[in-house]
Amino acid sequence: MDRFNMGLTEIEREAITSSFSLINNQEQRFTSFFYDCLFDMAPLIKPMFKRDRKLIEEHFYMIFCAAVDNIHHLDTIRSTLLELGARHRDYGVKVSHFPIVKSALILAIQHELKGQSNASIENAWSNYYDELAAIILEGMLADKIA
């Protein structure tokens, strides 16, 4: 176990990886629903997304997959997450945006899993999001990444 994801239990990791196998079959639908939720909840952040939405969705999904693939060794993507945080700072992202993103993510997971979603799965994803967000925030709030 690495020092960056010590908060997740093995049961939570299993809930994430098993539910991801269902989400992974519908990448485009999942990412589209996620961004629809995000922009519905926080329409004022939409102008921060200047690139083509398809590219934004692809990049989000790439990071999302990397996070799941490295759930047992989060330190392997730590530098990527720190850099992501620095880029988000440059885009104008605020700390207050993170709970909105979390809500949109959980809604997208619920939507994609349909009747197979439950509180245990949603709590596992919520906890993992918090761990990932903490690293991204570290990068966002740092003056400069070494």
Short mmCIF file of C-alpha atoms in Angstrom, two decimals:
data_model
loop_
_atom_site.label_atom_id
_atom_site.label_comp_id
_atom_site.label_asym_id
_atom_site.label_seq_id
_atom_site.Cartn_x
_atom_site.Cartn_y
_atom_site.Cartn_z
CA MET A 1 0.00 0.00 0.00
CA ASP A 2 1.44 3.37 -0.92
CA ARG A 3 1.22 6.46 1.25
CA PHE A 4 -1.17 8.31 -1.08
CA ASN A 5 -4.23 6.07 -0.93
CA MET A 6 -4.07 4.68 2.55
CA GLY A 7 -7.64 5.83 3.21
CA LEU A 8 -9.32 3.35 0.87
CA THR A 9 -10.13 -0.09 2.13
CA GLU A 10 -9.67 -3.15 -0.05
CA ILE A 11 -13.47 -3.45 -0.21
CA GLU A 12 -13.69 0.12 -1.55
CA ARG A 13 -10.99 -0.58 -4.12
CA GLU A 14 -12.88 -3.66 -5.26
CA ALA A 15 -16.15 -1.69 -5.47
CA ILE A 16 -14.43 0.90 -7.65
CA THR A 17 -12.72 -1.54 -9.99
CA SER A 18 -15.77 -3.78 -10.40
CA SER A 19 -18.12 -0.85 -11.05
CA PHE A 20 -15.58 0.68 -13.41
CA SER A 21 -15.72 -2.45 -15.56
CA LEU A 22 -19.38 -1.60 -16.25
CA ILE A 23 -18.71 2.11 -16.82
CA ASN A 24 -15.76 1.38 -19.10
CA ASN A 25 -18.08 -0.21 -21.65
CA GLN A 26 -19.82 3.13 -22.23
CA GLU A 27 -17.02 5.71 -22.25
CA GLN A 28 -18.67 8.29 -24.50
CA ARG A 29 -22.06 8.11 -22.81
CA PHE A 30 -20.48 8.32 -19.34
CA THR A 31 -18.26 11.31 -20.09
CA SER A 32 -21.02 13.13 -21.94
CA PHE A 33 -23.42 12.64 -19.04
CA PHE A 34 -20.72 13.76 -16.56
CA TYR A 35 -20.14 17.04 -18.41
CA ASP A 36 -23.88 17.60 -18.92
CA CYS A 37 -24.33 17.27 -15.14
CA LEU A 38 -21.35 19.49 -14.42
CA PHE A 39 -22.54 22.29 -16.71
CA ASP A 40 -26.13 22.00 -15.46
CA MET A 41 -24.95 22.33 -11.85
CA ALA A 42 -22.45 25.11 -12.51
CA PRO A 43 -23.17 26.88 -15.81
CA LEU A 44 -20.74 29.68 -14.96
CA ILE A 45 -17.76 27.33 -15.26
CA LYS A 46 -18.55 26.37 -18.85
CA PRO A 47 -16.46 29.25 -20.31
CA MET A 48 -13.37 27.72 -18.65
CA PHE A 49 -13.64 24.88 -21.15
CA LYS A 50 -12.30 26.51 -24.29
CA ARG A 51 -11.24 23.36 -26.14
CA ASP A 52 -13.50 21.09 -28.15
CA ARG A 53 -15.78 19.20 -25.78
CA LYS A 54 -14.91 15.85 -27.34
CA LEU A 55 -11.22 16.45 -26.56
CA ILE A 56 -12.06 17.55 -23.03
CA GLU A 57 -14.13 14.40 -22.51
CA GLU A 58 -11.34 12.20 -23.88
CA HIS A 59 -8.77 13.81 -21.58
CA PHE A 60 -11.07 13.44 -18.56
CA TYR A 61 -11.62 9.77 -19.36
CA MET A 62 -7.90 9.17 -19.80
CA ILE A 63 -7.23 10.54 -16.29
CA PHE A 64 -10.26 8.68 -14.92
CA CYS A 65 -8.97 5.37 -16.34
CA ALA A 66 -5.43 6.02 -15.08
CA ALA A 67 -6.82 6.64 -11.59
CA VAL A 68 -8.67 3.33 -11.62
CA ASP A 69 -5.78 1.42 -13.20
CA ASN A 70 -3.45 2.75 -10.49
CA ILE A 71 -5.80 2.46 -7.53
CA HIS A 72 -3.30 0.26 -5.67
CA HIS A 73 -0.33 2.48 -6.57
CA LEU A 74 -1.58 6.04 -6.73
CA ASP A 75 1.97 7.32 -6.39
CA THR A 76 2.58 6.25 -10.00
CA ILE A 77 0.25 9.00 -11.25
CA ARG A 78 0.94 11.55 -8.51
CA SER A 79 3.05 13.78 -10.77
CA THR A 80 0.33 13.69 -13.45
CA LEU A 81 -2.27 14.76 -10.90
CA LEU A 82 -0.03 17.56 -9.58
CA GLU A 83 0.46 18.83 -13.14
CA LEU A 84 -3.28 18.60 -13.70
CA GLY A 85 -3.77 20.77 -10.64
CA ALA A 86 -1.33 23.38 -11.94
CA ARG A 87 -3.17 23.47 -15.28
CA HIS A 88 -6.51 23.80 -13.52
CA ARG A 89 -5.15 26.77 -11.57
CA ASP A 90 -4.19 28.38 -14.89
CA TYR A 91 -7.72 27.75 -16.21
CA GLY A 92 -9.19 29.60 -13.24
CA VAL A 93 -10.53 26.61 -11.32
CA LYS A 94 -11.36 27.38 -7.69
CA VAL A 95 -11.33 25.12 -4.66
CA SER A 96 -15.09 25.62 -4.46
CA HIS A 97 -15.50 23.86 -7.82
CA PHE A 98 -14.27 20.51 -6.50
CA PRO A 99 -17.46 19.52 -4.62
CA ILE A 100 -19.47 20.30 -7.76
CA VAL A 101 -17.24 18.05 -9.85
CA LYS A 102 -17.58 15.35 -7.21
CA SER A 103 -21.38 15.58 -7.34
CA ALA A 104 -21.37 15.40 -11.14
CA LEU A 105 -19.08 12.37 -11.03
CA ILE A 106 -21.26 10.50 -8.54
CA LEU A 107 -24.38 11.31 -10.58
CA ALA A 108 -22.68 10.03 -13.74
CA ILE A 109 -21.64 6.83 -11.96
CA GLN A 110 -25.20 6.34 -10.63
CA HIS A 111 -26.61 6.95 -14.10
CA GLU A 112 -24.24 4.53 -15.80
CA LEU A 113 -24.62 1.76 -13.23
CA LYS A 114 -28.39 2.23 -13.13
CA GLY A 115 -29.87 -0.29 -10.68
CA GLN A 116 -26.47 -1.74 -9.84
CA SER A 117 -25.34 1.36 -7.97
CA ASN A 118 -25.59 1.42 -4.19
CA ALA A 119 -24.35 3.44 -1.23
CA SER A 120 -21.20 1.32 -0.82
CA ILE A 121 -20.13 1.87 -4.42
CA GLU A 122 -20.96 5.57 -4.31
CA ASN A 123 -19.12 6.05 -1.00
CA ALA A 124 -16.07 4.24 -2.37
CA TRP A 125 -15.99 6.53 -5.42
CA SER A 126 -16.58 9.55 -3.20
CA ASN A 127 -13.65 8.62 -0.95
CA TYR A 128 -11.38 7.98 -3.92
CA TYR A 129 -12.37 11.26 -5.51
CA ASP A 130 -11.40 13.00 -2.27
CA GLU A 131 -7.94 11.40 -2.39
CA LEU A 132 -7.42 12.31 -6.04
CA ALA A 133 -8.76 15.83 -5.49
CA ALA A 134 -6.38 16.36 -2.57
CA ILE A 135 -3.40 15.72 -4.86
CA ILE A 136 -4.85 17.85 -7.67
CA LEU A 137 -5.50 20.65 -5.16
CA GLU A 138 -1.93 20.35 -3.92
CA GLY A 139 -0.75 20.98 -7.47
CA MET A 140 -3.28 23.73 -7.98
CA LEU A 141 -2.28 25.59 -4.83
CA ALA A 142 1.48 25.12 -5.23
CA ASP A 143 3.48 28.06 -6.54
CA LYS A 144 5.47 25.80 -8.80
CA ILE A 145 5.84 22.08 -9.25
CA ALA A 146 9.40 20.91 -8.77
#
